[in-house]
CSV table of C-alpha atoms in Angstrom, one decimal:
chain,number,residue,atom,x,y,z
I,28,UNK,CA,63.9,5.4,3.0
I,29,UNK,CA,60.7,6.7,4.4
I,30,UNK,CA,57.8,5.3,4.8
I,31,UNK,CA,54.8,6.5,2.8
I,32,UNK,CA,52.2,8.7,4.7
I,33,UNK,CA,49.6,6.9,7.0
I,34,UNK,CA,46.5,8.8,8.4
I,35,UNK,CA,46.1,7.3,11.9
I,36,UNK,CA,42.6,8.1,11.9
I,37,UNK,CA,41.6,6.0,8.7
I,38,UNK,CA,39.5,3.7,10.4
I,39,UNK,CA,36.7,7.0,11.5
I,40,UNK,CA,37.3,8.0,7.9
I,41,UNK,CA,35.9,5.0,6.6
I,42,UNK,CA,33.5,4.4,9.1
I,43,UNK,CA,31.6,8.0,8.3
I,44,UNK,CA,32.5,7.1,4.9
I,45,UNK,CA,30.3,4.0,5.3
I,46,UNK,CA,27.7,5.7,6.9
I,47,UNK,CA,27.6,8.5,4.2
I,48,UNK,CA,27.2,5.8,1.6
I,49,UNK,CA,24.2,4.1,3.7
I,50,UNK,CA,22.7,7.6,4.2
I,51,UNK,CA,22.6,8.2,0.2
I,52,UNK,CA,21.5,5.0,-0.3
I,53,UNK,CA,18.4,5.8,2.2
I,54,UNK,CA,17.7,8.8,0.6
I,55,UNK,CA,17.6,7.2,-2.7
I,56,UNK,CA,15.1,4.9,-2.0
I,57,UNK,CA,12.9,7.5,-0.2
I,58,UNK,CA,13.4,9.7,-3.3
I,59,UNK,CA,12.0,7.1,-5.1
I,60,UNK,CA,9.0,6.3,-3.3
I,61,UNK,CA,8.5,9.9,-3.6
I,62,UNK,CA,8.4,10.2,-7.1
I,63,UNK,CA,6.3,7.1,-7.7
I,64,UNK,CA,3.8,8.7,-4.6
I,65,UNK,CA,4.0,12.0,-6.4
I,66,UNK,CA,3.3,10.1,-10.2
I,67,UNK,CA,0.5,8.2,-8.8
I,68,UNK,CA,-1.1,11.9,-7.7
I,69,UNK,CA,-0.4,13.5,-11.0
I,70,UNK,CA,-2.5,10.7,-13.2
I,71,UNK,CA,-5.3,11.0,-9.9
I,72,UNK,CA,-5.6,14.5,-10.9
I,73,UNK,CA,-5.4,13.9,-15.0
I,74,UNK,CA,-8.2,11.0,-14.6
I,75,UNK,CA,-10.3,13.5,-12.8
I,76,UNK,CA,-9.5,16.3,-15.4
I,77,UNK,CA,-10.6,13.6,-17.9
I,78,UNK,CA,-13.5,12.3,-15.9
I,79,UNK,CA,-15.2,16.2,-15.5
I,80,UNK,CA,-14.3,16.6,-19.1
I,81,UNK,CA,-16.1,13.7,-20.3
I,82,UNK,CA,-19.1,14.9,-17.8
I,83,UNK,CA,-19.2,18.1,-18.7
I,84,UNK,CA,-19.7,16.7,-22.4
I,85,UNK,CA,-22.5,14.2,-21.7
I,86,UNK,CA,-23.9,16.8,-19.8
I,87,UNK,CA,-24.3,19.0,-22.8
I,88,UNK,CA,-27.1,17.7,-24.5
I,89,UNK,CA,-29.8,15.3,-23.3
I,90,UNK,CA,-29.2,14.1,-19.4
I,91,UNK,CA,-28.9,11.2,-17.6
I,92,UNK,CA,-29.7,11.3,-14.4
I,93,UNK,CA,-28.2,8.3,-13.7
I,94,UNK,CA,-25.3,8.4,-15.3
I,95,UNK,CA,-24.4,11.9,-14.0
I,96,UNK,CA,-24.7,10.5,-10.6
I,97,UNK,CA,-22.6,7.7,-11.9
I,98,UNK,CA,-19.7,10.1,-12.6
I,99,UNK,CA,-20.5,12.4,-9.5
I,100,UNK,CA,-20.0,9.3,-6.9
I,101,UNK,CA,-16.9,8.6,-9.5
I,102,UNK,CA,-15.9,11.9,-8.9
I,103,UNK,CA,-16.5,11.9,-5.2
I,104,UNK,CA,-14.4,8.7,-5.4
I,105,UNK,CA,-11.6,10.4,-7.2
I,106,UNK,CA,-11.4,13.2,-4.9
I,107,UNK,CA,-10.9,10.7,-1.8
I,108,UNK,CA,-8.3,9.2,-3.4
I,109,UNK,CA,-6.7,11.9,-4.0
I,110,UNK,CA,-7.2,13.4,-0.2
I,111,UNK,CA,-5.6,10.1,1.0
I,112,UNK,CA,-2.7,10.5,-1.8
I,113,UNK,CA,-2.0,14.1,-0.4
I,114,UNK,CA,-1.7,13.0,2.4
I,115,UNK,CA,0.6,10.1,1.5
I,116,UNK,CA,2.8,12.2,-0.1
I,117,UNK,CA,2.9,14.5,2.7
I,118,UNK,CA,4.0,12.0,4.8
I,119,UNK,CA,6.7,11.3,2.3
I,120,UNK,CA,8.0,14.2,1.3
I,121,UNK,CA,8.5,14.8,5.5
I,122,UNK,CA,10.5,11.5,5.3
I,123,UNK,CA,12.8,12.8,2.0
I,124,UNK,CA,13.8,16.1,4.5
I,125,UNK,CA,14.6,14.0,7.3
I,126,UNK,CA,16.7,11.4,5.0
I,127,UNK,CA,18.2,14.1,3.5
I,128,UNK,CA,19.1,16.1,6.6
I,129,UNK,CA,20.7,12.5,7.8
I,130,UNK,CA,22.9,12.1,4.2
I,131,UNK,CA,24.1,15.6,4.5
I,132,UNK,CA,25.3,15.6,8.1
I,133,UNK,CA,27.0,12.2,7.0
I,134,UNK,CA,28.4,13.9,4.3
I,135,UNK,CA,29.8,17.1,6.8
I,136,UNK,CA,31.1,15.0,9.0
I,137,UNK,CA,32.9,12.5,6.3
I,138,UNK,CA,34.3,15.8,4.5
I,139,UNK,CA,35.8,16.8,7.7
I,140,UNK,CA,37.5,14.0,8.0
I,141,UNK,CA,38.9,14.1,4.8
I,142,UNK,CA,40.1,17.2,5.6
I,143,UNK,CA,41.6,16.9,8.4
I,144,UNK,CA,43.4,14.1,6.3
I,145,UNK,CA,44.8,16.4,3.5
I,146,UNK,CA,46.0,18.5,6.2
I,147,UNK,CA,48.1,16.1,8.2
I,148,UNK,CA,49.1,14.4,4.5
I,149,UNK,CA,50.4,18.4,3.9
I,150,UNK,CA,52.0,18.6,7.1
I,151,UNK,CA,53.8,15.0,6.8
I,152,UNK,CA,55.1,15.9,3.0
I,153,UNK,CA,56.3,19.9,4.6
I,154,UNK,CA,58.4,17.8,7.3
I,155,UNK,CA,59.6,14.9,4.7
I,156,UNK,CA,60.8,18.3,2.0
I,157,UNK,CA,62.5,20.0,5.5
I,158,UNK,CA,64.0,17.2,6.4
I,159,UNK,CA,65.5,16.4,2.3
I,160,UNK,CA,66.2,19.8,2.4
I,161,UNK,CA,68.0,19.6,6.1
I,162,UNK,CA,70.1,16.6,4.7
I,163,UNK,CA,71.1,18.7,1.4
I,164,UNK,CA,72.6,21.2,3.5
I,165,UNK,CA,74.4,18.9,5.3
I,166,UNK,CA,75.8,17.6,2.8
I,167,UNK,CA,76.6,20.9,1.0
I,168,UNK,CA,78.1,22.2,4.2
I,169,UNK,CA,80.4,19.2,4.7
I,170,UNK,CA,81.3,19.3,0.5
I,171,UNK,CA,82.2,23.1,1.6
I,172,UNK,CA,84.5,22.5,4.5
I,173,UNK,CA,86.1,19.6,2.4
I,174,UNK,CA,86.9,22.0,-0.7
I,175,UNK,CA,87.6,24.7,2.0
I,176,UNK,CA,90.1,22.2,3.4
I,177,UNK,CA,91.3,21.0,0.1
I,178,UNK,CA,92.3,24.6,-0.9
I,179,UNK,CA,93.8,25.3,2.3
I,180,UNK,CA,96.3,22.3,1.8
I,181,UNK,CA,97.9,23.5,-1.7
């Protein structure tokens, strides 16, 4: 009986397997940050939509000097925060391309050599069906020159 079919290179099939899983692991938890970086932006820019509205409200009717500075240097604050969180999600976002540059060359390279495994797996089950098939016309050859031999007998 044969033995079942064994990829000789299964030990570089795991290990890119392994470092595909780490890679999409990495990116995850860059995608992550990213999202919570890009979240924190988004409610910057709504509390400063919130904080002009609300401005441009008080300063409808009677002013206050005071308190429009108040909201201007809130403003002014807002608008540095939002500078630095820019620039944070910049930073980021560079670090989501390069993580995701590393998870899909992990991936290429795994899928190679899964390919390269499905090939060999093809070419071992092509040589066990030749040689089934080699052995069934043996045996139909020799069942031929028996009967052949048989009939030559009577």
């Amino acid at each position: 009986m044969a033995k079942g079919f064994q990829f000789n290179l299964e030990a570089v099939l795991k290990y890119r397997q392994m470092r595909e899983d780490q890679a999409r692991r990495d990116f995850a938890v860059v995608q992550r940050i990213h999202a919570e970086k890009k979240g924190a932006l988004d409610r910057l820019f709504t509390t400063r939509e919130t904080a002009r509205d609300e401005m441009g409200r008080k300063s409808g009717g009677e002013v206050d000097v005071k308190e429009l500075l108040r909201y201007q240097r809130y403003l002014n604050g807002l608008r540095h925060q939002i500078a630095a969180a820019q620039a944070d999600l910049a930073k980021v976002e560079k670090e989501l391309a390069a993580r995701r540059e590393i998870y899909e060359k992990a991936r290429r390279e795994r899928k190679v050599m899964d390919n390269l495994r499905e090939r060999r797996r093809e070419e071992w089950s092509d040589g066990l069906r030749r040689a089934e098939q080699k052995e069934t016309d043996e045996v139909a050859a020799l069942l031929q020159t028996r009967n052949a031999g048989e009939e030559g007998v009577r």
